[in-house]
């Protein structure tokens, strides 16, 4: 059996997903205690980060500190011309993302030149940066979670393939 970096990373990701160690509620509780003594701006950032309700996002986002809003606006691609984009975009987005609605990734892919973007929407297990696997070895796990894990592994494989297809990658093998 060959142990390429790609195989090791895919197995590692699969083990992490199956272990269910991606979300630690205890850590959020400790963070909530810390935030209680924070400034109004710190609490606003925390409220956006832990918000589970997409409908509340616009109001919470508008309450972020002005400097952060300016930085986020500078990073936004909504007013940029992507027509000259040379790189390929590989976008993985959770349907349950509480910070950035998944249609934003779809819109970003549409704004890229044809053939330059691929999108994987993860339906159940991915939020913004957190994974939620539910109970392993149930019908829901088999019918809903495993397909999402498969999509994430395919996205990882596509990313690693991009790295392997770099012109300089042939010199490294």
CSV table of C-alpha atoms in Angstrom, one decimal:
chain,number,residue,atom,x,y,z
A,1,UNK,CA,0.0,0.0,0.0
A,2,UNK,CA,1.4,3.4,-0.9
A,3,UNK,CA,1.2,6.2,1.7
A,4,UNK,CA,0.9,9.4,-0.4
A,5,UNK,CA,0.3,12.7,1.4
A,6,UNK,CA,-3.2,12.8,-0.2
A,7,UNK,CA,-4.1,9.3,1.2
A,8,UNK,CA,-2.8,10.2,4.7
A,9,UNK,CA,-4.8,13.5,4.7
A,10,UNK,CA,-8.0,11.9,3.5
A,11,UNK,CA,-7.8,9.2,6.1
A,12,UNK,CA,-7.0,11.8,8.8
A,13,UNK,CA,-10.0,13.8,7.8
A,14,UNK,CA,-12.2,10.8,7.8
A,15,UNK,CA,-11.0,9.8,11.3
A,16,UNK,CA,-11.6,13.3,12.6
A,17,UNK,CA,-15.1,13.3,11.1
A,18,UNK,CA,-15.9,9.9,12.5
A,19,UNK,CA,-14.5,10.7,15.9
A,20,UNK,CA,-17.0,13.6,16.1
A,21,UNK,CA,-14.4,15.9,17.8
A,22,UNK,CA,-15.2,18.9,15.7
A,23,UNK,CA,-17.5,20.7,18.1
A,24,UNK,CA,-16.9,21.3,21.8
A,25,UNK,CA,-19.8,22.9,23.6
A,26,UNK,CA,-17.8,23.2,26.8
A,27,UNK,CA,-15.3,25.5,25.0
A,28,UNK,CA,-18.2,27.8,23.9
A,29,UNK,CA,-19.4,28.0,27.5
A,30,UNK,CA,-15.9,29.1,28.7
A,31,UNK,CA,-15.7,31.6,25.9
A,32,UNK,CA,-19.2,32.9,26.9
A,33,UNK,CA,-17.9,33.6,30.4
A,34,UNK,CA,-14.9,35.5,29.0
A,35,UNK,CA,-17.1,37.5,26.6
A,36,UNK,CA,-19.4,38.6,29.5
A,37,UNK,CA,-16.6,40.9,30.7
A,38,UNK,CA,-15.8,42.2,27.2
A,39,UNK,CA,-16.5,45.5,25.5
A,40,UNK,CA,-19.7,46.2,23.5
A,41,UNK,CA,-17.6,45.6,20.3
A,42,UNK,CA,-16.3,42.3,21.7
A,43,UNK,CA,-19.8,41.1,22.5
A,44,UNK,CA,-21.0,42.1,19.0
A,45,UNK,CA,-18.3,40.0,17.4
A,46,UNK,CA,-19.1,37.1,19.7
A,47,UNK,CA,-22.8,37.4,19.0
A,48,UNK,CA,-22.2,37.1,15.2
A,49,UNK,CA,-19.8,34.2,15.7
A,50,UNK,CA,-22.2,32.0,17.7
A,51,UNK,CA,-25.5,33.1,16.1
A,52,UNK,CA,-27.4,30.0,14.9
A,53,UNK,CA,-30.2,32.0,13.2
A,54,UNK,CA,-29.5,33.2,9.6
A,55,UNK,CA,-32.5,35.6,9.9
A,56,UNK,CA,-30.7,37.5,12.7
A,57,UNK,CA,-27.4,37.8,10.8
A,58,UNK,CA,-28.0,41.1,9.0
A,59,UNK,CA,-28.8,42.9,12.3
A,60,UNK,CA,-25.9,41.3,14.1
A,61,UNK,CA,-23.5,42.0,11.3
A,62,UNK,CA,-24.5,45.7,11.1
A,63,UNK,CA,-23.6,45.9,14.9
A,64,UNK,CA,-20.0,44.9,14.3
A,65,UNK,CA,-17.3,47.5,15.1
A,66,UNK,CA,-16.8,50.0,12.2
A,67,UNK,CA,-13.2,49.1,11.7
A,68,UNK,CA,-14.1,45.4,11.3
A,69,UNK,CA,-16.9,46.3,8.9
A,70,UNK,CA,-14.4,48.3,6.8
A,71,UNK,CA,-12.0,45.4,6.7
A,72,UNK,CA,-14.7,43.0,5.7
A,73,UNK,CA,-15.9,45.3,3.0
A,74,UNK,CA,-12.3,45.5,1.6
A,75,UNK,CA,-12.2,41.7,1.5
A,76,UNK,CA,-15.6,41.4,-0.2
A,77,UNK,CA,-15.6,40.2,-3.7
A,78,UNK,CA,-19.2,41.4,-4.5
A,79,UNK,CA,-17.9,44.6,-6.3
A,80,UNK,CA,-14.8,43.0,-7.9
A,81,UNK,CA,-14.5,41.9,-11.5
A,82,UNK,CA,-13.5,38.2,-11.5
A,83,UNK,CA,-13.4,37.9,-15.2
A,84,UNK,CA,-9.6,37.9,-15.3
A,85,UNK,CA,-9.3,35.3,-12.6
A,86,UNK,CA,-6.6,32.7,-13.5
A,87,UNK,CA,-6.8,30.5,-10.5
A,88,UNK,CA,-9.5,27.9,-10.0
A,89,UNK,CA,-11.9,28.3,-7.1
A,90,UNK,CA,-12.8,25.3,-5.0
A,91,UNK,CA,-15.6,26.3,-2.7
A,92,UNK,CA,-16.9,24.2,0.1
A,93,UNK,CA,-19.8,25.6,2.0
A,94,UNK,CA,-22.1,24.3,4.7
A,95,UNK,CA,-25.8,24.8,4.2
A,96,UNK,CA,-26.0,25.3,7.9
A,97,UNK,CA,-23.5,28.2,7.9
A,98,UNK,CA,-24.7,30.7,10.5
A,99,UNK,CA,-22.3,33.5,9.3
A,100,UNK,CA,-22.3,33.4,5.5
A,101,UNK,CA,-25.3,32.0,3.7
A,102,UNK,CA,-24.3,29.2,1.3
A,103,UNK,CA,-25.9,31.0,-1.7
A,104,UNK,CA,-22.9,33.4,-1.4
A,105,UNK,CA,-20.6,30.6,-2.6
A,106,UNK,CA,-22.9,29.9,-5.4
A,107,UNK,CA,-22.9,33.6,-6.4
A,108,UNK,CA,-19.1,33.7,-6.2
A,109,UNK,CA,-18.9,30.6,-8.5
A,110,UNK,CA,-21.2,32.3,-11.0
A,111,UNK,CA,-19.1,35.4,-11.0
A,112,UNK,CA,-15.9,33.5,-11.8
A,113,UNK,CA,-15.0,32.8,-15.5
A,114,UNK,CA,-16.7,29.6,-16.8
A,115,UNK,CA,-14.9,26.5,-15.8
A,116,UNK,CA,-12.9,28.2,-13.0
A,117,UNK,CA,-15.1,27.3,-10.0
A,118,UNK,CA,-16.4,24.2,-8.4
A,119,UNK,CA,-18.8,24.2,-5.5
A,120,UNK,CA,-19.6,21.6,-2.9
A,121,UNK,CA,-22.6,22.3,-0.7
A,122,UNK,CA,-22.5,20.2,2.4
A,123,UNK,CA,-26.1,19.7,3.4
A,124,UNK,CA,-26.2,18.6,7.0
A,125,UNK,CA,-22.9,18.4,8.9
A,126,UNK,CA,-21.1,21.6,8.1
A,127,UNK,CA,-21.8,25.0,9.6
A,128,UNK,CA,-19.4,27.9,9.2
A,129,UNK,CA,-16.3,26.1,10.5
A,130,UNK,CA,-17.9,23.5,12.7
A,131,UNK,CA,-18.9,19.9,12.0
A,132,UNK,CA,-21.9,18.2,13.6
A,133,UNK,CA,-22.0,14.5,12.9
A,134,UNK,CA,-24.9,13.4,15.1
A,135,UNK,CA,-25.2,9.8,16.2
A,136,UNK,CA,-23.0,7.4,14.4
A,137,UNK,CA,-24.4,4.1,13.2
A,138,UNK,CA,-28.0,5.3,12.7
A,139,UNK,CA,-30.0,5.4,9.5
A,140,UNK,CA,-29.7,9.2,9.5
A,141,UNK,CA,-25.9,8.9,9.7
A,142,UNK,CA,-25.9,6.5,6.8
A,143,UNK,CA,-28.4,8.4,4.6
A,144,UNK,CA,-27.4,12.0,5.4
A,145,UNK,CA,-24.1,12.3,7.1
A,146,UNK,CA,-22.0,9.8,5.1
A,147,UNK,CA,-22.9,11.5,1.8
A,148,UNK,CA,-21.8,14.8,3.2
A,149,UNK,CA,-18.5,13.2,4.4
A,150,UNK,CA,-18.1,11.8,0.9
A,151,UNK,CA,-18.6,15.3,-0.6
A,152,UNK,CA,-16.1,16.8,1.8
A,153,UNK,CA,-13.5,14.1,0.9
A,154,UNK,CA,-14.1,14.7,-2.8
A,155,UNK,CA,-13.5,18.4,-2.2
A,156,UNK,CA,-10.3,17.6,-0.3
A,157,UNK,CA,-9.2,15.3,-3.1
A,158,UNK,CA,-9.8,18.1,-5.7
A,159,UNK,CA,-7.8,20.5,-3.6
A,160,UNK,CA,-4.9,18.1,-3.3
A,161,UNK,CA,-5.1,17.4,-7.0
A,162,UNK,CA,-4.7,21.1,-7.7
A,163,UNK,CA,-1.6,21.1,-5.6
A,164,UNK,CA,-0.3,17.9,-7.4
A,165,UNK,CA,-0.9,19.5,-10.8
A,166,UNK,CA,1.2,22.6,-10.2
A,167,UNK,CA,4.0,22.9,-12.7
A,168,UNK,CA,6.6,22.8,-9.9
A,169,UNK,CA,5.0,19.7,-8.3
A,170,UNK,CA,6.5,17.4,-10.9
A,171,UNK,CA,10.0,18.5,-9.6
A,172,UNK,CA,9.1,17.5,-6.0
A,173,UNK,CA,7.7,14.0,-6.5
